[in-house]
Amino acid sequence: MSATDLSASPSAPARSRTVVASLRLLRSELRIIAGRRRNQAGILVLASVPVLIAVALKFSQPREGRGPDFISSATSNGIFVSLTALSIEIALFLPLAVAALAGDTIAGEANIGTLRYLLTVPVDRTRLLAVKFVSLVLGACFGVLVVAVTGVIVGGALFGLGPTTLLSGSQIGLADALARLALAVLYLSAGLAGLAAIGLFISTLTEQPIGAMIAITVVSTAMWILDGIPQLEWLQPWLLVHYWTAFSDAFRDPIFYEQMRQGLLVALGYVVVFVSLAWARFTQKDITS
Amino acid sequence: MAPMPGASVAESRETRHHGGVSIFDRRPHLRWAVPAAAGALILAGTVAGTVGASADAGLPPKTAEALLVELQAPQATALSGTIVATADLGLPELPTGMGSSAELSSLVSGSHTLRVWSDGPERTRLAMIGTAQESDVVRNGRDVWMWSSTNDTADHYVLPERDTSAVSPLPADLPRTPQEAAALVLASLDGTTGVSTSGVDQVAGRPVYELILTPKQTDTLVARVVMAMDAETRIPLRVQVFSTAMSDPAYEVGFTSVDFSTPEARLFEFTPPPGATVTEHAAPSKEAMAAGSGTKPGAGASPTVVGSGWSQVVIAAMPVDEAAGLAGATVGGNGGEMASSGGLDAAALLESLPRTSGTWGSGRVLNGTLFSAILTDDGRIAIGAVTPQTLGAALAAQ
């Protein structure tokens, strides 16, 4: 259920005015996010992981076999530096980045007292919330993209970008590999959108951005822990993070969509429930700061 | 812009520049109903999805005997699909690192996803899906390739000529596809089994007939085996083995999606990627393959069979190395020295098994949901789909 359905405008011109105003709001929101020093520092941290992996692999002895992740394939192809970095960062750094952004959205604005100014402009709360959520998702997508692109550049420079060996043993060319990497990036962004929805809701509950950030990180980390306990197998398909690692299914031959489709459905479920929770909360909240 | 004292709900309603007062404006608390309804809808949708829509697709009723005949004459040779195998055999958690083939023979516990492609019995591919890893068994005519992405190894086997059986050179401890499971069950059908049908159901979105095999013997741990056969192609799509100890299937292997069109030919042609370790193996002899498919541990040393049908018990002398492992576990404490040979794993596993004794002597007992095993201190192993008490009686009678 989208937020705009609930505040349907009566006429077409009014609707297009609303769209233009929303886009303007989104643009200014993205400019604020990109302009924050801590967000810029966060992007540097995200980008440093593939660099560290590539450099460490370059100056270490090759080991037998490939191991359970992509890490030892990385020396044969730069694409795998991206995949290794993604599989490492999706566990903590990327959720942390989403938590930091989400903490700022509502709780952060409330904390520094700018939220009420935002609402004095004739901006509908529902629309404000929608813009905040979209900017969160775009921020998460940008974070994943930074990791992937840095990995390809650094990995490509150190190990080259030759034919990529898929998990199934067959080989593909660079264009195909990059397309599959793009699919993995989009898939992970969709997963993080689920977490962004949880973050948006938590952010409406408090005026302390740090508190919101910690709570969101706790939620994602707790889900990873639950996902690792074999006795909780019945619960795991319901966990947002359970299917995140399925991004590697893009590197099978042929691409294995079944788990990714499941992961998208779960992420969609989280988005629907938590964005509507955030909406129910935010549109009733008394905003005094 | 003058600062405002605060934007309450009432104010935000005023700032709404397009009209239309909805129920949410009059009763703000009703807004909580939206996430609640969304959550309920998702739950309901999932439950409805697993239970499955009413499966009765106008299929004519068939007798169990007719189904049994049809099951042995499938109407399709080509298929591709995804299989999920779930096992709850009540075994102790296996220590990790039990060898390189662990991925393909690790179906004994938990849930596993496999992809399968087949174009007749001689062109098949089976891929076991792990997180960022995969192992494949590709058969094309006499060539069999086994690929492991974890070890970066490719093993090449050439099957003996005129051997059309679909046996892979790899000894698998549990059937990995519904076809394998159904073949195994059908091969062991005899007078000790009652056959019936429970009508129709749905597996992987396709209508199926269900065939129920019930042991007539009462001393077996197997309550029943339910086979679901695709109504159109007669291919088994799911096999469930129920234990007398629990209500959920103790072992289940079934398709979650299936497609009966011919898979791409390139899937059956495996070329080891550059950099992989390629090992060429000589053609395995028939005896070796037969031994490999006879999956019971210790089956090598002329086993004795006590009883018949579902309640039969196999008693064998244990292979020397396993007996040594057991001795180590019994003495205890010297596991460290065996770490290199993998003896540590076996020893640790045996150590975790409870001790038992009877008129037959003493030993360790493995009490599973579908089978149990007794490893005696004098180096015998008894195994069967029966309770440990029945095993003890069989050992005493020997």
PDB file of C-alpha atoms in Angstrom, chain B residues 120-330:
ATOM      1  CA  GLY B 120      17.538 -39.118 -20.188  1.00  0.00           C
ATOM      2  CA  PRO B 121      19.487 -41.252 -17.726  1.00  0.00           C
ATOM      3  CA  GLU B 122      22.817 -40.715 -19.489  1.00  0.00           C
ATOM      4  CA  ARG B 123      22.763 -36.933 -19.538  1.00  0.00           C
ATOM      5  CA  THR B 124      22.281 -35.543 -16.060  1.00  0.00           C
ATOM      6  CA  ARG B 125      23.598 -32.740 -13.936  1.00  0.00           C
ATOM      7  CA  LEU B 126      23.149 -32.333 -10.199  1.00  0.00           C
ATOM      8  CA  ALA B 127      24.313 -29.181  -8.440  1.00  0.00           C
ATOM      9  CA  MET B 128      24.332 -28.846  -4.691  1.00  0.00           C
ATOM     10  CA  ILE B 129      23.869 -25.218  -3.682  1.00  0.00           C
ATOM     11  CA  GLY B 130      25.789 -23.809  -0.732  1.00  0.00           C
ATOM     12  CA  THR B 131      26.391 -20.218   0.292  1.00  0.00           C
ATOM     13  CA  ALA B 132      28.783 -18.904  -2.360  1.00  0.00           C
ATOM     14  CA  GLN B 133      29.762 -22.469  -3.159  1.00  0.00           C
ATOM     15  CA  GLU B 134      28.564 -25.273  -5.354  1.00  0.00           C
ATOM     16  CA  SER B 135      29.427 -28.861  -6.137  1.00  0.00           C
ATOM     17  CA  ASP B 136      28.264 -30.481  -9.345  1.00  0.00           C
ATOM     18  CA  VAL B 137      28.038 -34.009 -10.702  1.00  0.00           C
ATOM     19  CA  VAL B 138      27.748 -33.876 -14.481  1.00  0.00           C
ATOM     20  CA  ARG B 139      27.165 -37.035 -16.496  1.00  0.00           C
ATOM     21  CA  ASN B 140      27.295 -37.086 -20.261  1.00  0.00           C
ATOM     22  CA  GLY B 141      27.288 -40.610 -21.673  1.00  0.00           C
ATOM     23  CA  ARG B 142      30.240 -42.423 -20.122  1.00  0.00           C
ATOM     24  CA  ASP B 143      31.891 -39.247 -18.833  1.00  0.00           C
ATOM     25  CA  VAL B 144      31.228 -38.209 -15.284  1.00  0.00           C
ATOM     26  CA  TRP B 145      32.662 -34.987 -13.914  1.00  0.00           C
ATOM     27  CA  MET B 146      32.553 -33.992 -10.294  1.00  0.00           C
ATOM     28  CA  TRP B 147      33.239 -30.324  -9.637  1.00  0.00           C
ATOM     29  CA  SER B 148      33.742 -28.610  -6.315  1.00  0.00           C
ATOM     30  CA  SER B 149      33.940 -24.832  -6.235  1.00  0.00           C
ATOM     31  CA  THR B 150      35.213 -24.933  -2.657  1.00  0.00           C
ATOM     32  CA  ASN B 151      38.242 -27.061  -3.437  1.00  0.00           C
ATOM     33  CA  ASP B 152      38.566 -25.877  -7.036  1.00  0.00           C
ATOM     34  CA  THR B 153      38.830 -29.511  -8.088  1.00  0.00           C
ATOM     35  CA  ALA B 154      37.397 -31.434 -11.034  1.00  0.00           C
ATOM     36  CA  ASP B 155      37.350 -35.238 -10.930  1.00  0.00           C
ATOM     37  CA  HIS B 156      36.829 -37.100 -14.167  1.00  0.00           C
ATOM     38  CA  TYR B 157      35.486 -40.650 -14.229  1.00  0.00           C
ATOM     39  CA  VAL B 158      34.842 -42.775 -17.290  1.00  0.00           C
ATOM     40  CA  LEU B 159      32.062 -45.304 -16.727  1.00  0.00           C
ATOM     41  CA  PRO B 160      32.425 -48.854 -18.086  1.00  0.00           C
ATOM     42  CA  GLU B 161      30.900 -49.378 -21.513  1.00  0.00           C
ATOM     43  CA  ARG B 162      27.271 -50.504 -21.884  1.00  0.00           C
ATOM     44  CA  ASP B 163      26.535 -49.432 -18.357  1.00  0.00           C
ATOM     45  CA  THR B 164      23.298 -47.529 -18.559  1.00  0.00           C
ATOM     46  CA  SER B 165      22.594 -47.340 -14.877  1.00  0.00           C
ATOM     47  CA  ALA B 166      22.400 -43.868 -13.444  1.00  0.00           C
ATOM     48  CA  VAL B 167      24.638 -44.759 -10.537  1.00  0.00           C
ATOM     49  CA  SER B 168      27.156 -42.043  -9.849  1.00  0.00           C
ATOM     50  CA  PRO B 169      30.647 -43.138  -8.811  1.00  0.00           C
ATOM     51  CA  LEU B 170      30.122 -41.291  -5.585  1.00  0.00           C
ATOM     52  CA  PRO B 171      28.679 -43.287  -2.721  1.00  0.00           C
ATOM     53  CA  ALA B 172      25.772 -41.248  -1.456  1.00  0.00           C
ATOM     54  CA  ASP B 173      24.460 -41.999   1.978  1.00  0.00           C
ATOM     55  CA  LEU B 174      20.977 -40.716   1.201  1.00  0.00           C
ATOM     56  CA  PRO B 175      19.100 -40.400  -2.086  1.00  0.00           C
ATOM     57  CA  ARG B 176      19.473 -36.876  -3.413  1.00  0.00           C
ATOM     58  CA  THR B 177      16.537 -36.733  -5.813  1.00  0.00           C
ATOM     59  CA  PRO B 178      12.947 -37.956  -5.548  1.00  0.00           C
ATOM     60  CA  GLN B 179      13.694 -40.364  -8.412  1.00  0.00           C
ATOM     61  CA  GLU B 180      16.583 -41.959  -6.527  1.00  0.00           C
ATOM     62  CA  ALA B 181      14.485 -42.192  -3.388  1.00  0.00           C
ATOM     63  CA  ALA B 182      11.520 -43.712  -5.215  1.00  0.00           C
ATOM     64  CA  ALA B 183      13.735 -46.244  -7.012  1.00  0.00           C
ATOM     65  CA  LEU B 184      15.278 -47.248  -3.699  1.00  0.00           C
ATOM     66  CA  VAL B 185      11.875 -47.746  -2.110  1.00  0.00           C
ATOM     67  CA  LEU B 186      10.357 -49.603  -5.075  1.00  0.00           C
ATOM     68  CA  ALA B 187      13.341 -51.941  -5.256  1.00  0.00           C
ATOM     69  CA  SER B 188      12.732 -53.072  -1.702  1.00  0.00           C
ATOM     70  CA  LEU B 189       8.996 -53.705  -2.045  1.00  0.00           C
ATOM     71  CA  ASP B 190       7.913 -57.142  -0.935  1.00  0.00           C
ATOM     72  CA  GLY B 191       5.167 -58.871   1.057  1.00  0.00           C
ATOM     73  CA  THR B 192       5.944 -56.880   4.168  1.00  0.00           C
ATOM     74  CA  THR B 193       4.554 -53.658   2.691  1.00  0.00           C
ATOM     75  CA  GLY B 194       1.000 -52.474   2.368  1.00  0.00           C
ATOM     76  CA  VAL B 195       0.297 -50.147  -0.555  1.00  0.00           C
ATOM     77  CA  SER B 196      -2.488 -47.601  -0.546  1.00  0.00           C
ATOM     78  CA  THR B 197      -3.288 -44.160  -1.922  1.00  0.00           C
ATOM     79  CA  SER B 198      -4.488 -40.975  -0.275  1.00  0.00           C
ATOM     80  CA  GLY B 199      -5.679 -39.306  -3.459  1.00  0.00           C
ATOM     81  CA  VAL B 200      -4.246 -36.138  -4.890  1.00  0.00           C
ATOM     82  CA  ASP B 201      -2.061 -33.282  -3.686  1.00  0.00           C
ATOM     83  CA  GLN B 202       0.138 -30.610  -5.183  1.00  0.00           C
ATOM     84  CA  VAL B 203       3.941 -30.537  -5.374  1.00  0.00           C
ATOM     85  CA  ALA B 204       5.901 -27.725  -7.048  1.00  0.00           C
ATOM     86  CA  GLY B 205       2.583 -26.356  -8.343  1.00  0.00           C
ATOM     87  CA  ARG B 206       1.692 -29.579 -10.161  1.00  0.00           C
ATOM     88  CA  PRO B 207      -1.091 -32.030  -9.309  1.00  0.00           C
ATOM     89  CA  VAL B 208       0.226 -35.336  -7.994  1.00  0.00           C
ATOM     90  CA  TYR B 209      -1.096 -38.715  -6.964  1.00  0.00           C
ATOM     91  CA  GLU B 210       0.048 -39.912  -3.578  1.00  0.00           C
ATOM     92  CA  LEU B 211       1.096 -43.486  -2.980  1.00  0.00           C
ATOM     93  CA  ILE B 212       1.484 -44.613   0.612  1.00  0.00           C
ATOM     94  CA  LEU B 213       3.680 -47.552   1.563  1.00  0.00           C
ATOM     95  CA  THR B 214       3.050 -48.844   5.059  1.00  0.00           C
ATOM     96  CA  PRO B 215       5.233 -51.490   6.696  1.00  0.00           C
ATOM     97  CA  LYS B 216       3.145 -54.446   7.903  1.00  0.00           C
ATOM     98  CA  GLN B 217       5.741 -55.182  10.551  1.00  0.00           C
ATOM     99  CA  THR B 218       5.245 -53.352  13.831  1.00  0.00           C
ATOM    100  CA  ASP B 219       8.824 -53.344  15.089  1.00  0.00           C
ATOM    101  CA  THR B 220      10.206 -50.908  12.512  1.00  0.00           C
ATOM    102  CA  LEU B 221      10.857 -47.215  13.064  1.00  0.00           C
ATOM    103  CA  VAL B 222       9.406 -46.395   9.643  1.00  0.00           C
ATOM    104  CA  ALA B 223       5.762 -45.418  10.007  1.00  0.00           C
ATOM    105  CA  ARG B 224       5.110 -44.931   6.290  1.00  0.00           C
ATOM    106  CA  VAL B 225       6.634 -43.727   3.064  1.00  0.00           C
ATOM    107  CA  VAL B 226       4.593 -41.300   0.969  1.00  0.00           C
ATOM    108  CA  MET B 227       5.484 -40.919  -2.681  1.00  0.00           C
ATOM    109  CA  ALA B 228       3.961 -38.142  -4.787  1.00  0.00           C
ATOM    110  CA  MET B 229       3.853 -38.898  -8.498  1.00  0.00           C
ATOM    111  CA  ASP B 230       3.260 -36.222 -11.111  1.00  0.00           C
ATOM    112  CA  ALA B 231      -0.171 -36.908 -12.605  1.00  0.00           C
ATOM    113  CA  GLU B 232       0.930 -36.097 -16.142  1.00  0.00           C
ATOM    114  CA  THR B 233       4.500 -37.387 -16.461  1.00  0.00           C
ATOM    115  CA  ARG B 234       4.391 -40.088 -13.743  1.00  0.00           C
ATOM    116  CA  ILE B 235       7.696 -38.807 -12.399  1.00  0.00           C
ATOM    117  CA  PRO B 236       8.049 -38.925  -8.610  1.00  0.00           C
ATOM    118  CA  LEU B 237       8.124 -35.337  -7.408  1.00  0.00           C
ATOM    119  CA  ARG B 238       8.384 -35.940  -3.685  1.00  0.00           C
ATOM    120  CA  VAL B 239       9.204 -38.755  -1.292  1.00  0.00           C
ATOM    121  CA  GLN B 240       8.546 -38.419   2.423  1.00  0.00           C
ATOM    122  CA  VAL B 241       9.601 -40.940   5.030  1.00  0.00           C
ATOM    123  CA  PHE B 242       7.714 -40.716   8.296  1.00  0.00           C
ATOM    124  CA  SER B 243       9.096 -42.051  11.537  1.00  0.00           C
ATOM    125  CA  THR B 244       7.059 -43.572  14.346  1.00  0.00           C
ATOM    126  CA  ALA B 245       8.836 -41.084  16.636  1.00  0.00           C
ATOM    127  CA  MET B 246       7.555 -37.809  15.187  1.00  0.00           C
ATOM    128  CA  SER B 247       4.731 -36.305  13.159  1.00  0.00           C
ATOM    129  CA  ASP B 248       6.819 -34.368  10.615  1.00  0.00           C
ATOM    130  CA  PRO B 249       8.633 -36.373   7.946  1.00  0.00           C
ATOM    131  CA  ALA B 250      12.021 -37.550   9.206  1.00  0.00           C
ATOM    132  CA  TYR B 251      13.294 -37.425   5.670  1.00  0.00           C
ATOM    133  CA  GLU B 252      11.814 -35.553   2.765  1.00  0.00           C
ATOM    134  CA  VAL B 253      13.132 -34.935  -0.711  1.00  0.00           C
ATOM    135  CA  GLY B 254      10.989 -33.082  -3.206  1.00  0.00           C
ATOM    136  CA  PHE B 255      10.912 -30.598  -6.036  1.00  0.00           C
ATOM    137  CA  THR B 256      10.104 -26.984  -5.227  1.00  0.00           C
ATOM    138  CA  SER B 257       9.972 -26.194  -8.926  1.00  0.00           C
ATOM    139  CA  VAL B 258      10.128 -28.421 -11.976  1.00  0.00           C
ATOM    140  CA  ASP B 259      10.079 -27.962 -15.724  1.00  0.00           C
ATOM    141  CA  PHE B 260       9.762 -30.831 -18.189  1.00  0.00           C
ATOM    142  CA  SER B 261      11.320 -29.153 -21.226  1.00  0.00           C
ATOM    143  CA  THR B 262      14.700 -30.346 -22.492  1.00  0.00           C
ATOM    144  CA  PRO B 263      17.551 -28.498 -20.755  1.00  0.00           C
ATOM    145  CA  GLU B 264      20.261 -26.758 -22.771  1.00  0.00           C
ATOM    146  CA  ALA B 265      22.813 -29.266 -24.084  1.00  0.00           C
ATOM    147  CA  ARG B 266      25.768 -27.192 -22.825  1.00  0.00           C
ATOM    148  CA  LEU B 267      24.774 -27.944 -19.225  1.00  0.00           C
ATOM    149  CA  PHE B 268      25.881 -31.537 -19.704  1.00  0.00           C
ATOM    150  CA  GLU B 269      29.232 -30.598 -21.172  1.00  0.00           C
ATOM    151  CA  PHE B 270      31.691 -29.853 -18.438  1.00  0.00           C
ATOM    152  CA  THR B 271      35.052 -28.307 -19.159  1.00  0.00           C
ATOM    153  CA  PRO B 272      37.253 -27.798 -16.136  1.00  0.00           C
ATOM    154  CA  PRO B 273      38.106 -24.109 -15.754  1.00  0.00           C
ATOM    155  CA  PRO B 274      41.769 -23.098 -16.002  1.00  0.00           C
ATOM    156  CA  GLY B 275      43.496 -23.240 -12.633  1.00  0.00           C
ATOM    157  CA  ALA B 276      41.355 -26.092 -11.316  1.00  0.00           C
ATOM    158  CA  THR B 277      42.980 -29.287 -10.075  1.00  0.00           C
ATOM    159  CA  VAL B 278      41.876 -32.002 -12.507  1.00  0.00           C
ATOM    160  CA  THR B 279      42.111 -35.653 -11.457  1.00  0.00           C
ATOM    161  CA  GLU B 280      41.531 -38.488 -13.932  1.00  0.00           C
ATOM    162  CA  HIS B 281      40.140 -41.653 -12.396  1.00  0.00           C
ATOM    163  CA  ALA B 282      40.143 -45.137 -13.848  1.00  0.00           C
ATOM    164  CA  ALA B 283      36.769 -46.654 -14.593  1.00  0.00           C
ATOM    165  CA  PRO B 284      35.399 -47.967 -11.307  1.00  0.00           C
ATOM    166  CA  SER B 285      34.613 -51.673 -11.362  1.00  0.00           C
ATOM    167  CA  LYS B 286      31.049 -52.892 -11.059  1.00  0.00           C
ATOM    168  CA  GLU B 287      31.831 -54.375  -7.658  1.00  0.00           C
ATOM    169  CA  ALA B 288      33.199 -51.075  -6.401  1.00  0.00           C
ATOM    170  CA  MET B 289      30.123 -49.258  -7.611  1.00  0.00           C
ATOM    171  CA  ALA B 290      27.856 -51.852  -6.074  1.00  0.00           C
ATOM    172  CA  ALA B 291      29.717 -51.508  -2.795  1.00  0.00           C
ATOM    173  CA  GLY B 292      29.479 -47.770  -3.128  1.00  0.00           C
ATOM    174  CA  SER B 293      25.742 -47.810  -3.541  1.00  0.00           C
ATOM    175  CA  GLY B 294      25.282 -50.237  -0.683  1.00  0.00           C
ATOM    176  CA  THR B 295      25.359 -47.372   1.697  1.00  0.00           C
ATOM    177  CA  LYS B 296      25.446 -48.998   5.098  1.00  0.00           C
ATOM    178  CA  PRO B 297      28.692 -48.473   6.978  1.00  0.00           C
ATOM    179  CA  GLY B 298      30.693 -51.609   7.570  1.00  0.00           C
ATOM    180  CA  ALA B 299      28.860 -53.398   4.766  1.00  0.00           C
ATOM    181  CA  GLY B 300      32.189 -54.507   3.319  1.00  0.00           C
ATOM    182  CA  ALA B 301      32.890 -57.468   5.604  1.00  0.00           C
ATOM    183  CA  SER B 302      30.274 -60.159   4.795  1.00  0.00           C
ATOM    184  CA  PRO B 303      27.399 -58.852   6.907  1.00  0.00           C
ATOM    185  CA  THR B 304      24.794 -61.054   8.542  1.00  0.00           C
ATOM    186  CA  VAL B 305      21.138 -60.196   7.996  1.00  0.00           C
ATOM    187  CA  VAL B 306      18.711 -60.931  10.808  1.00  0.00           C
ATOM    188  CA  GLY B 307      14.976 -60.607  10.177  1.00  0.00           C
ATOM    189  CA  SER B 308      13.371 -59.503   6.939  1.00  0.00           C
ATOM    190  CA  GLY B 309      11.624 -56.601   5.237  1.00  0.00           C
ATOM    191  CA  TRP B 310      11.443 -53.317   7.099  1.00  0.00           C
ATOM    192  CA  SER B 311      12.655 -54.753  10.380  1.00  0.00           C
ATOM    193  CA  GLN B 312      15.755 -56.459   9.086  1.00  0.00           C
ATOM    194  CA  VAL B 313      18.978 -55.886  10.994  1.00  0.00           C
ATOM    195  CA  VAL B 314      22.399 -55.951   9.368  1.00  0.00           C
ATOM    196  CA  ILE B 315      25.254 -57.105  11.585  1.00  0.00           C
ATOM    197  CA  ALA B 316      28.819 -56.707  10.388  1.00  0.00           C
ATOM    198  CA  ALA B 317      32.333 -56.656  11.706  1.00  0.00           C
ATOM    199  CA  MET B 318      33.594 -53.106  11.792  1.00  0.00           C
ATOM    200  CA  PRO B 319      36.411 -52.054   9.461  1.00  0.00           C
ATOM    201  CA  VAL B 320      39.710 -51.984  11.318  1.00  0.00           C
ATOM    202  CA  ASP B 321      40.226 -48.227  11.237  1.00  0.00           C
ATOM    203  CA  GLU B 322      36.771 -47.506  12.580  1.00  0.00           C
ATOM    204  CA  ALA B 323      37.271 -50.079  15.303  1.00  0.00           C
ATOM    205  CA  ALA B 324      40.489 -48.269  16.201  1.00  0.00           C
ATOM    206  CA  GLY B 325      38.563 -45.034  16.349  1.00  0.00           C
ATOM    207  CA  LEU B 326      36.027 -46.645  18.649  1.00  0.00           C
ATOM    208  CA  ALA B 327      38.786 -48.018  20.850  1.00  0.00           C
ATOM    209  CA  GLY B 328      40.251 -44.532  21.007  1.00  0.00           C
ATOM    210  CA  ALA B 329      36.902 -43.120  21.968  1.00  0.00           C
ATOM    211  CA  THR B 330      36.446 -45.756  24.631  1.00  0.00           C
TER     212      THR B 330
END
